[in-house]
């Protein structure tokens, strides 16, 4: 469709649309204008995926509108069975991928959430550069976070230092990568009678956690 006809269509629709949609549309257009074409295409495809799943009842919509923030609203939408069913028509693996995304969101927010390298440094009285070096040396665990690089789960710090025993556990799990490392530390473990490794580290039982880490993956990731 020629660009002039597209703009006429946009103008015609804008005269009738509700204010919230108009505000988001303006933000959408401004963001697309400020970035390159690749960003604009990614933004458009993301919005199409959301629109594809919006055929919900008023009751379902109320749950989305009532979410405490935009992120929670998006997650509420994407978790709805009708939306998942629609997205599975586009991608048969959509449900499994969604579970992975939600799991990652849980790990980002668990036990107080994550902080930047600068903030992590302030917790243990070192520089941002030292924190980054500690991550690379497997002395701290960090999760990837878009353009910000890495963010650091706050639960790995206590009393102005990393948890005692954390470094040995991370090095035992080095081949697994940060998502698996964090999941291991925050999930119940059969070898630990269902307790979470992070809880035992806090109690000074690092040896038990290290033993579980050394066998992790050999028995199906337990």
C-alpha positions as a printed NumPy array, in Angstrom:
array([[  0.   ,   0.   ,   0.   ],
       [  1.441,   3.441,  -0.933],
       [  2.659,   5.47 ,   2.041],
       [  0.224,   8.336,   1.412],
       [ -2.751,   5.964,   1.579],
       [ -1.375,   4.44 ,   4.777],
       [ -1.116,   7.888,   6.358],
       [ -4.676,   8.707,   5.306],
       [ -5.856,   5.498,   6.879],
       [ -3.948,   6.265,  10.085],
       [ -5.491,   9.737,  10.234],
       [ -8.995,   8.381,   9.663],
       [ -8.641,   5.749,  12.386],
       [ -7.09 ,   8.254,  14.814],
       [-10.235,  10.375,  14.758],
       [-12.282,   7.515,  16.187],
       [ -9.914,   5.633,  18.471],
       [-10.051,   5.857,  22.273],
       [ -7.485,   7.939,  24.144],
       [ -5.419,   5.042,  25.618],
       [ -4.976,   3.501,  22.178],
       [ -4.181,   6.897,  20.656],
       [ -1.493,   7.535,  23.284],
       [  0.118,   4.152,  22.695],
       [ -0.046,   4.661,  18.93 ],
       [  1.765,   7.976,  19.206],
       [  4.412,   6.349,  21.42 ],
       [  4.674,   3.489,  18.927],
       [  5.209,   5.865,  15.997],
       [  7.669,   8.03 ,  17.895],
       [  9.735,   5.019,  18.961],
       [  9.777,   3.67 ,  15.415],
       [ 10.881,   7.077,  14.099],
       [ 13.74 ,   7.316,  16.609],
       [ 15.228,   3.934,  15.726],
       [ 16.297,   2.063,  12.629],
       [ 14.098,  -0.018,  10.353],
       [ 15.055,  -3.249,  12.097],
       [ 13.693,  -1.917,  15.385],
       [ 10.484,  -0.793,  13.665],
       [  9.94 ,  -4.227,  12.103],
       [ 10.579,  -5.956,  15.449],
       [  8.134,  -3.601,  17.163],
       [  5.47 ,  -4.189,  14.518],
       [  5.792,  -7.97 ,  14.655],
       [  5.575,  -7.941,  18.442],
       [  2.378,  -5.889,  18.329],
       [  0.835,  -8.177,  15.706],
       [  1.453, -11.153,  17.984],
       [ -0.323,  -9.376,  20.843],
       [ -3.255,  -8.296,  18.668],
       [ -3.664, -11.874,  17.441],
       [ -4.604, -12.95 ,  20.952],
       [ -6.959, -10.175,  21.986],
       [-10.312, -11.845,  21.194],
       [-11.187, -12.218,  24.882],
       [-14.351, -11.69 ,  26.895],
       [-14.931,  -8.584,  28.998],
       [-14.265, -10.642,  32.125],
       [-10.903, -11.755,  30.795],
       [-10.078,  -8.23 ,  29.693],
       [-10.873,  -6.932,  33.198],
       [ -8.145,  -9.162,  34.638],
       [ -5.655,  -7.632,  32.21 ],
       [ -6.784,  -4.047,  32.809],
       [ -6.601,  -4.603,  36.58 ],
       [ -2.963,  -5.723,  36.507],
       [ -0.711,  -3.549,  38.707],
       [  1.622,  -2.548,  35.863],
       [  2.104,  -2.913,  32.104],
       [  4.409,  -5.925,  32.433],
       [  1.91 ,  -7.822,  34.564],
       [ -0.848,  -6.916,  32.093],
       [  1.194,  -8.351,  29.228],
       [  1.953, -11.529,  31.172],
       [ -1.728, -11.913,  32.106],
       [ -2.645, -11.646,  28.437],
       [ -0.007, -14.076,  27.219],
       [ -0.897, -16.667,  29.859],
       [ -4.583, -16.758,  28.942],
       [ -5.57 , -20.158,  27.453],
       [ -7.349, -18.543,  24.507],
       [ -4.29 , -16.469,  23.67 ],
       [ -1.965, -19.45 ,  23.982],
       [ -4.282, -21.414,  21.69 ],
       [ -4.17 , -18.628,  19.11 ],
       [ -0.398, -18.278,  19.339],
       [  0.03 , -22.05 ,  18.951],
       [ -1.576, -21.72 ,  15.538],
       [  1.313, -19.418,  14.659],
       [  3.965, -21.463,  16.468],
       [  3.253, -24.985,  17.811],
       [  5.926, -24.45 ,  20.463],
       [  4.347, -21.215,  21.726],
       [  3.134, -22.71 ,  25.019],
       [  6.504, -24.22 ,  25.873],
       [  8.273, -20.997,  24.943],
       [  5.835, -19.028,  27.088],
       [  6.58 , -21.232,  30.081],
       [ 10.263, -20.526,  29.565],
       [  9.664, -16.77 ,  29.398],
       [  7.556, -16.81 ,  32.55 ],
       [ 10.165, -18.894,  34.331],
       [ 12.825, -16.371,  33.413],
       [ 10.606, -13.567,  34.7  ],
       [ 10.232, -15.455,  37.983],
       [ 13.995, -15.818,  38.284],
       [ 14.53 , -12.123,  37.616],
       [ 12.113, -11.188,  40.403],
       [ 12.798, -13.914,  42.98 ],
       [ 14.073, -13.2  ,  46.491],
       [ 14.15 ,  -9.425,  46.113],
       [ 14.976,  -9.256,  42.415],
       [ 18.183,  -8.119,  40.744],
       [ 20.419,  -5.062,  40.82 ],
       [ 22.894,  -3.461,  38.443],
       [ 26.634,  -4.018,  38.643],
       [ 27.017,  -0.613,  40.3  ],
       [ 24.397,  -1.462,  42.911],
       [ 25.915,  -4.896,  43.482],
       [ 29.281,  -3.245,  43.994],
       [ 27.85 ,  -0.956,  46.648],
       [ 26.528,  -3.97 ,  48.53 ],
       [ 29.999,  -5.491,  48.854],
       [ 32.071,  -2.29 ,  48.738],
       [ 33.779,  -2.864,  45.372],
       [ 33.68 ,  -1.14 ,  41.986],
       [ 31.442,  -2.028,  39.053],
       [ 34.527,  -3.279,  37.216],
       [ 35.345,  -5.63 ,  40.095],
       [ 31.787,  -6.955,  40.095],
       [ 32.055,  -7.662,  36.372],
       [ 35.366,  -9.452,  36.936],
       [ 33.803, -11.522,  39.744],
       [ 31.035, -12.557,  37.337],
       [ 33.572, -13.661,  34.724],
       [ 35.544, -15.548,  37.392],
       [ 32.364, -17.365,  38.514],
       [ 32.453, -15.712,  41.921],
       [ 29.049, -14.124,  41.331],
       [ 26.108, -15.108,  39.163],
       [ 24.405, -12.621,  36.846],
       [ 21.523, -12.821,  34.394],
       [ 21.533, -11.246,  30.922],
       [ 19.289,  -8.208,  30.672],
       [ 19.043,  -6.61 ,  27.249],
       [ 21.144,  -3.533,  26.591],
       [ 22.03 ,  -3.239,  30.273],
       [ 24.301,  -6.257,  29.956],
       [ 24.065,  -8.144,  33.226],
       [ 22.059,  -7.81 ,  36.418],
       [ 22.838,  -9.492,  39.715],
       [ 20.352, -11.395,  41.909],
       [ 20.368,  -9.642,  45.253],
       [ 19.901, -12.876,  47.208],
       [ 23.539, -13.897,  46.583],
       [ 24.753, -11.168,  48.937],
       [ 24.649, -11.165,  52.739],
       [ 26.435,  -9.127,  55.39 ],
       [ 28.371,  -7.101,  52.844],
       [ 29.777, -10.038,  50.889],
       [ 28.767, -12.868,  48.542],
       [ 27.278, -15.869,  50.309],
       [ 29.932, -18.204,  51.651],
       [ 30.219, -21.246,  49.399],
       [ 28.562, -19.586,  46.405],
       [ 31.74 , -19.428,  44.339],
       [ 32.41 , -23.171,  44.617],
       [ 28.832, -23.967,  43.624],
       [ 28.937, -21.653,  40.611],
       [ 32.188, -23.165,  39.398],
       [ 30.751, -26.67 ,  39.785],
       [ 27.839, -25.539,  37.589],
       [ 29.921, -23.392,  35.205],
       [ 29.099, -25.488,  32.156],
       [ 25.365, -24.982,  32.759],
       [ 25.221, -21.203,  32.306],
       [ 23.575, -18.518,  34.478],
       [ 19.91 , -19.422,  33.961],
       [ 20.48 , -22.998,  35.082],
       [ 22.74 , -21.888,  37.926],
       [ 20.088, -19.543,  39.3  ],
       [ 17.338, -22.121,  38.811],
       [ 19.417, -24.695,  40.688],
       [ 20.003, -22.348,  43.612],
       [ 16.353, -21.329,  43.923],
       [ 14.616, -24.657,  43.295],
       [ 13.91 , -27.535,  45.657],
       [ 16.488, -30.291,  45.259],
       [ 15.881, -33.996,  45.828],
       [ 19.393, -34.547,  47.147],
       [ 18.717, -31.856,  49.728],
       [ 15.406, -33.354,  50.871],
       [ 13.471, -30.869,  48.765],
       [ 15.169, -27.835,  50.269],
       [ 16.498, -25.015,  48.111],
       [ 20.285, -24.701,  47.879],
       [ 20.092, -20.97 ,  48.621],
       [ 18.479, -21.723,  51.99 ],
       [ 21.261, -24.113,  52.945],
       [ 23.97 , -21.664,  51.863],
       [ 22.421, -19.116,  54.197],
       [ 22.62 , -21.656,  57.012],
       [ 26.303, -22.327,  56.376],
       [ 25.761, -25.753,  54.81 ],
       [ 27.799, -25.047,  51.702],
       [ 29.316, -28.549,  51.588],
       [ 25.901, -30.164,  51.112],
       [ 25.033, -27.718,  48.354],
       [ 28.349, -28.295,  46.58 ],
       [ 27.803, -32.051,  46.634],
       [ 24.376, -31.563,  45.062],
       [ 25.838, -29.19 ,  42.46 ],
       [ 28.56 , -31.667,  41.517],
       [ 25.957, -34.341,  40.737],
       [ 23.495, -31.942,  39.098],
       [ 22.623, -33.027,  35.582],
       [ 23.98 , -36.533,  36.014],
       [ 20.567, -37.711,  37.174],
       [ 18.263, -35.713,  34.949],
       [ 19.1  , -32.337,  36.433],
       [ 18.161, -33.216,  40.013]])
